[in-house]
C-alpha cells in the first residue's frame, strides 16, 4: 500500500508536555502503529523534527527515540518543505512569536494552550492564520479523558434530564520546592513569565464547558496567591507573583451554573485529581479522569438533616459505576490523529485558533473579575472585521 508521510516540527520537544505527551505518547506512538489511518483506509506516517535551544538535549532525545532530524534553528526547520506541520509546546511567553513565523512560512499549526497571552493577540493569530489559509488547531485533551467521555455518553443518552449545575474540583498540592522538588516548572508561579493557574486552567475549562454543557456567558472569579515564596529548579527562592488558586462561577448558555475550583494549594481528598459533579433533574454523575459514577433520580436516598444523630447512611454506596466499554486511548494522541486527518484529508476540526482565543478570553475575563470583584459577561467571540476572506 502506498505510504504517505507528513513532517512535524516539534518546537519545545524537550519540555514536560512537549516530550511526554506530544512526542512520546502521541507522535512516536503514531509512528509506532504505522501512522494515522485515513478515511480511505490508507495511512499517513509521521516524521518529527525536534526543535529546541539545547543541541545536546535534542541530540540525546533524538538518539534515544531513533529520530533522524533535530535542530536549534527554527527558521531552517520552517523553511524545509518536508515539514508541513508546526507544533508548539513552548512556555506561554515564547508561543505567539513562534506561531507568527510558522504562519508566515505557510505551515499548518498545532499548539498547546494558551494560544497567546492576551485575547487581542489570540484573535490576531486566528485572523492571520485564516488570511494565510493555514490550518490551525489547539489542544483540547481533557475532552478525551475516559471519565469525561463517560460523561459525554451520559449527556448524549439524556441521563441527566435538564442539567442544573456542575461542581468541579481540580487540584493538588504542588511542593514549594524547598524540602522536596516542585512537580511543576517554576515559570508557572511567576506572572511575568506567563504563569498562573487561571492562565493555565481556564483555557481547559472553556472547551470542557462549551463542549459538554454550553458556551460560557459570564464568569466571576477570585484568583489568589496562597503561597507567596517558592524555590526554583536550582534551589533559589523566588517571589511567586502568579495566582496558585482560583475559585470561579461560570454561567453557561441554557442556564447551567458551573462552579470550579482550581488549585495547586489543596491536599487531595478525592479519588482523582479532578472531579466534576453534574446534577440534573433526572440524575447526577461524578466524573474524574478515569471513572464516573451515577445516581438516577429513582435511586436517590432521602437525606434528612438531623444534627443530633451521627450519620449512618453510606452515601458513597448509593452510586453506580459507569462501565468502561471502550478501549482507552491517550487524549493527546487522539487529538493529534484528528488534526493530521484535518491537514491531510480536510476532515472537520472545530478546535481551531478561534476556539483557542475563547479559552484565552476566559482566562483574561477571570483575572479581570478577580481584580475588579465584578462578574464579567462574555458575548460571542468572532474574528476581527476584515480578517475573513
Ligand atoms: N494540555 C495540558 O494539559 C498542559 C499541561 C501542562 C502544560 N501545558 C502547556 O504546555 C506548555 C509547556 O508547558 P510545560 O509544562 O511543558 O513547560 P516546560 O517548562 O517543561 O517546557 C517548556 C519548553 O519551552 C522551552 N522554552 C522555555 N523558554 C523558552 C524561550 N524563551 N524560547 C524558546 N523556548 C523556550 C523549554 O526549553 C521547554 O522545551 C505551556 O504552554 C503550558 O500551558 C499544557
XYZ file of C-alpha atoms and ligand atoms in Angstrom:
433
model
C 0.000 0.000 0.000
C 1.352 3.477 -0.852
C 2.661 5.121 2.297
C 2.348 8.881 2.580
C 4.183 10.753 5.278
C 3.898 14.144 6.891
C 6.709 16.046 8.605
C 6.037 17.654 12.003
C 8.207 20.392 13.530
C 8.083 19.818 17.287
C 9.158 23.046 18.971
C 9.733 22.623 22.690
C 10.128 18.842 22.428
C 12.466 18.868 25.447
C 9.776 20.343 27.754
C 7.462 18.448 30.061
C 4.421 18.433 27.756
C 6.403 18.501 24.523
C 8.346 15.396 25.458
C 5.921 13.231 27.414
C 2.563 13.884 25.836
C 3.205 15.252 22.354
C 6.368 13.378 21.369
C 6.325 10.069 23.253
C 2.616 9.451 23.829
C 1.414 10.975 20.539
C 3.793 11.342 17.596
C 6.069 8.398 18.450
C 3.069 6.230 19.369
C 1.514 7.115 16.000
C 4.801 6.341 14.232
C 4.985 3.024 16.094
C 1.477 1.996 14.984
C 2.354 2.765 11.350
C 0.777 6.213 11.050
C -2.699 7.736 11.114
C -5.454 5.855 9.332
C -7.336 7.993 6.813
C -10.967 7.601 5.710
C -9.973 5.527 2.649
C -8.004 3.074 4.798
C -4.633 4.449 3.686
C -2.143 5.514 6.333
C -0.086 8.633 6.695
C 3.157 8.190 8.613
C 4.602 10.982 10.793
C 8.220 12.207 10.628
C 9.161 14.524 13.504
C 11.957 17.051 13.645
C 12.832 18.131 17.186
C 13.418 21.848 17.757
C 14.781 23.424 20.922
C 17.515 25.597 22.362
C 19.910 22.934 23.614
C 21.641 20.934 20.908
C 22.895 18.398 23.460
C 19.405 17.706 24.862
C 17.935 17.394 21.362
C 20.706 15.018 20.255
C 20.122 12.850 23.326
C 16.351 12.689 22.727
C 16.770 12.006 19.022
C 19.212 9.150 19.705
C 17.017 7.715 22.470
C 14.000 7.516 20.146
C 15.573 6.920 16.745
C 14.619 10.337 15.341
C 16.677 11.418 12.327
C 16.150 15.192 12.468
C 16.727 17.819 15.125
C 17.848 21.435 15.099
C 18.209 24.557 17.224
C 17.385 26.648 14.142
C 13.600 27.131 13.984
C 13.822 29.259 10.833
C 15.663 26.491 8.987
C 13.039 23.926 10.054
C 10.241 26.254 8.921
C 11.968 26.738 5.554
C 12.182 22.978 4.987
C 9.299 21.807 2.746
C 9.475 18.265 4.172
C 7.728 19.571 7.284
C 4.115 20.635 6.721
C 3.044 20.959 10.361
C 4.483 23.286 13.001
C 3.679 22.260 16.596
C 4.299 24.494 19.612
C 4.866 23.356 23.210
C 6.938 26.311 24.357
C 6.443 28.301 27.527
C 3.454 30.631 27.101
C 5.585 33.737 26.663
C 7.504 32.380 23.663
C 4.499 30.988 21.768
C 2.955 33.861 19.802
C 6.233 34.956 18.184
C 6.970 31.399 17.017
C 3.423 30.933 15.704
C 3.685 34.163 13.697
C 6.779 32.749 11.994
C 5.017 29.464 11.268
C 2.041 31.306 9.737
C 4.419 33.332 7.546
C 6.070 30.068 6.466
C 2.671 28.670 5.434
C 2.727 25.717 7.846
C -0.325 24.057 9.346
C -0.090 24.773 13.083
C -0.961 22.756 16.161
C -0.383 24.337 19.550
C -0.617 23.954 23.271
C -2.848 26.359 25.153
C -2.986 29.268 25.787
C -2.592 30.235 22.120
C -1.415 33.729 23.192
C -1.045 35.895 26.274
C -3.965 38.220 25.517
C -7.276 37.780 23.758
C -6.320 40.508 21.259
C -3.200 38.637 20.265
C -5.025 35.287 20.210
C -7.615 36.773 17.824
C -4.907 38.379 15.730
C -3.172 34.995 15.332
C -6.508 33.410 14.376
C -7.061 36.150 11.790
C -3.520 35.889 10.419
C -3.820 32.097 10.096
C -7.137 32.464 8.314
C -5.806 35.120 5.936
C -2.761 32.954 5.170
C -5.024 29.942 4.584
C -3.117 27.760 7.052
C -4.931 25.075 9.012
C -4.722 25.575 12.750
C -5.569 23.697 15.891
C -5.262 23.900 19.652
C -5.188 21.173 22.313
C -8.450 20.017 23.881
C -7.079 16.894 25.511
C -9.310 16.875 28.600
C -12.328 16.041 26.425
C -10.781 12.595 25.833
C -10.242 11.713 29.469
C -12.087 8.413 29.988
C -14.163 9.976 32.785
C -15.268 12.867 30.587
C -16.029 10.533 27.666
C -18.371 8.670 30.019
C -19.946 11.988 30.998
C -20.398 12.791 27.295
C -22.175 9.444 26.814
C -24.470 10.167 29.756
C -25.330 13.600 28.359
C -25.965 12.203 24.863
C -28.218 9.476 26.262
C -30.385 12.014 28.101
C -29.489 10.561 31.514
C -29.487 13.923 33.333
C -32.807 15.341 32.140
C -32.226 19.097 32.472
C -28.710 19.773 33.698
C -28.757 22.208 36.607
C -25.166 22.581 37.767
C -21.598 21.429 37.503
C -19.245 21.418 40.502
C -15.617 20.834 39.728
C -12.606 20.333 41.964
C -9.254 20.360 40.246
C -6.035 20.422 42.156
C -3.332 19.001 44.299
C -0.513 20.261 46.475
C 2.466 21.428 44.403
C 5.547 21.345 46.612
C 7.067 24.699 47.351
C 10.461 23.423 46.200
C 12.297 23.900 49.499
C 12.467 20.465 51.067
C 11.061 18.491 48.107
C 11.321 19.495 44.425
C 8.161 21.049 42.940
C 6.216 18.893 40.469
C 5.725 21.795 38.038
C 8.167 24.253 36.380
C 8.831 27.432 38.356
C 7.682 29.709 35.498
C 4.137 28.509 36.312
C 4.329 30.595 39.530
C 5.671 33.842 38.001
C 3.143 36.148 36.311
C 5.951 37.889 34.413
C 6.832 34.534 32.781
C 3.261 33.721 31.719
C 2.450 31.658 34.810
C -0.685 31.398 36.966
C -3.394 28.777 37.435
C -6.066 30.910 35.710
C -3.989 31.208 32.531
C -3.145 27.522 32.835
C -6.572 26.021 33.574
C -9.286 28.378 32.298
C -8.483 27.616 28.628
C -9.187 23.961 29.509
C -12.357 24.821 31.408
C -13.595 26.830 28.430
C -13.555 23.944 25.945
C -14.719 21.404 28.562
C -17.710 23.573 29.494
C -18.637 24.656 25.968
C -18.393 21.143 24.540
C -20.220 19.321 27.320
C -22.627 21.811 28.875
C -22.866 25.078 26.925
C -20.825 28.149 25.968
C -19.647 30.297 28.888
C -21.688 33.502 29.092
C -20.210 35.049 32.227
C -17.559 34.468 34.838
C -16.993 35.563 38.401
C -13.638 34.503 39.768
C -11.313 35.110 42.674
C -7.696 34.282 41.918
C -5.205 34.310 44.765
C -1.577 33.551 45.527
C -1.726 31.449 48.659
C 1.991 30.584 48.736
C 3.968 33.775 48.036
C 7.501 32.336 48.040
C 8.726 29.211 46.275
C 12.088 27.650 45.437
C 13.073 27.076 41.814
C 14.794 24.273 39.898
C 18.275 25.350 41.026
C 17.308 25.813 44.661
C 16.927 29.602 44.588
C 13.953 31.177 46.405
C 11.724 33.401 44.234
C 8.606 35.512 44.674
C 5.541 33.627 43.410
C 3.829 36.517 41.616
C 1.162 34.429 39.872
C -2.093 33.032 41.236
C -1.893 29.468 42.559
C -5.635 29.016 43.215
C -8.826 30.278 41.591
C -12.413 29.973 42.793
C -14.865 30.644 39.967
C -18.519 30.578 38.970
C -19.422 30.319 35.285
C -22.892 30.836 33.818
C -23.470 28.832 30.667
C -25.802 29.023 27.706
C -29.076 27.444 28.763
C -28.681 28.499 32.375
C -26.352 25.785 33.706
C -24.225 27.059 36.616
C -20.696 25.706 36.807
C -18.582 26.270 39.880
C -14.967 25.202 39.500
C -12.115 25.350 41.977
C -8.623 25.160 40.511
C -5.759 24.903 42.956
C -2.117 23.984 43.313
C -2.505 24.568 47.048
C -5.015 21.916 48.082
C -4.388 18.484 49.558
C -6.279 15.756 47.777
C -9.292 14.179 49.468
C -10.889 12.854 46.312
C -10.372 9.672 44.329
C -8.883 11.612 41.368
C -7.049 14.910 40.821
C -10.048 16.338 39.016
C -13.695 15.582 39.729
C -16.864 17.057 38.290
C -20.265 16.535 39.903
C -23.123 17.116 37.479
C -26.636 17.384 38.873
C -29.668 17.084 36.624
C -33.395 16.753 37.162
C -33.294 13.014 36.349
C -29.926 12.046 37.733
C -26.451 13.016 38.852
C -22.921 11.913 37.997
C -19.458 12.334 39.436
C -16.737 12.038 36.817
C -12.987 12.099 37.277
C -10.071 11.447 34.956
C -10.933 7.771 34.574
C -14.057 6.880 36.498
C -17.632 8.006 36.508
C -20.379 7.143 38.967
C -24.083 7.855 38.630
C -27.172 8.124 40.776
C -30.502 8.246 38.954
C -33.483 10.157 40.362
C -35.338 6.932 41.103
C -32.450 5.582 43.236
C -31.844 8.774 45.195
C -31.840 8.370 49.002
C -33.912 10.616 51.218
C -31.477 12.507 53.426
C -32.943 14.268 56.446
C -30.875 16.903 58.258
C -30.516 15.935 61.902
C -27.573 17.324 63.877
C -28.461 15.176 66.903
C -27.758 11.832 65.240
C -24.489 10.538 63.790
C -24.967 9.834 60.075
C -25.275 6.097 59.492
C -26.166 6.134 55.806
C -23.403 5.154 53.343
C -23.923 7.905 50.753
C -20.930 6.769 48.702
C -22.554 3.341 48.435
C -25.587 4.797 46.620
C -23.644 5.366 43.405
C -23.317 3.055 40.433
C -20.093 2.807 38.433
C -20.346 3.524 34.712
C -18.512 0.723 32.869
C -15.572 1.496 30.594
C -16.980 -0.313 27.479
C -14.429 1.263 25.092
C -10.644 0.979 24.862
C -8.827 3.945 26.442
C -6.592 5.959 24.102
C -4.276 8.771 25.180
C -6.175 12.033 24.596
C -3.155 13.832 23.196
C -2.686 11.076 20.612
C -6.382 11.167 19.709
C -6.309 14.918 19.103
C -3.094 14.593 17.046
C -4.740 11.964 14.826
C -7.726 14.268 14.335
C -5.528 17.201 13.407
C -3.429 15.155 10.962
C -6.630 13.964 9.251
C -7.732 17.600 9.107
C -4.462 18.579 7.401
C -4.216 15.600 5.057
C -7.824 14.986 4.028
C -9.614 18.096 5.282
C -11.524 16.204 7.987
C -13.579 18.565 10.182
C -11.749 20.116 13.132
C -13.593 22.601 15.319
C -10.744 23.167 17.802
C -9.049 25.969 15.902
C -7.302 29.204 16.904
C -10.680 30.900 17.391
C -11.603 28.175 19.903
C -8.178 28.782 21.459
C -8.932 32.515 21.637
C -12.153 31.782 23.539
C -10.021 29.931 26.077
C -7.607 32.851 26.384
C -10.551 35.210 26.743
C -11.998 33.183 29.622
C -8.643 33.380 31.420
C -8.412 37.123 30.791
C -12.008 37.657 31.965
C -11.376 35.522 35.062
C -8.406 37.642 36.036
C -10.367 40.838 35.324
C -13.205 39.605 37.526
C -10.744 38.806 40.283
C -9.171 42.263 40.028
C -12.437 44.217 39.957
C -14.666 41.963 42.023
C -17.279 42.119 39.262
C -18.895 39.421 37.145
C -17.666 39.657 33.547
C -20.066 38.935 30.653
C -18.751 37.092 27.619
C -20.548 37.795 24.349
C -19.863 35.552 21.314
C -16.347 35.976 20.042
C -15.566 36.408 16.358
C -12.549 37.257 14.258
C -11.734 40.962 13.871
C -13.620 42.606 10.983
C -11.717 42.203 7.700
C -9.998 39.002 8.804
C -12.340 36.655 6.937
C -11.793 36.356 3.213
N -2.562 20.406 27.781
C -2.158 20.264 29.030
O -2.720 19.508 29.809
C -0.991 21.054 29.541
C -0.432 20.760 30.792
C 0.683 21.497 31.213
C 1.208 22.495 30.410
N 0.615 22.765 29.207
C 1.143 23.821 28.318
O 2.317 23.320 27.701
C 3.253 24.384 27.523
C 4.621 23.951 28.078
O 4.487 23.689 29.449
P 5.476 22.685 30.197
O 4.852 22.377 31.490
O 5.822 21.565 29.268
O 6.737 23.632 30.420
P 8.296 23.282 30.374
O 8.944 24.403 31.076
O 8.539 21.890 30.849
O 8.666 23.304 28.819
C 8.744 24.491 28.087
C 9.572 24.327 26.817
O 9.787 25.665 26.272
C 11.173 25.880 26.078
N 11.444 27.318 26.327
C 11.463 27.932 27.514
N 11.703 29.258 27.358
C 11.824 29.468 26.016
C 12.093 30.622 25.231
N 12.238 31.808 25.770
N 12.167 30.451 23.890
C 12.006 29.226 23.326
N 11.760 28.107 24.044
C 11.663 28.228 25.369
C 11.878 24.972 27.063
O 13.183 24.691 26.628
C 10.962 23.737 27.038
O 11.268 22.913 25.926
C 2.662 25.608 28.210
O 2.124 26.456 27.220
C 1.552 25.062 29.067
O 0.454 25.954 29.153
C -0.457 22.055 28.782
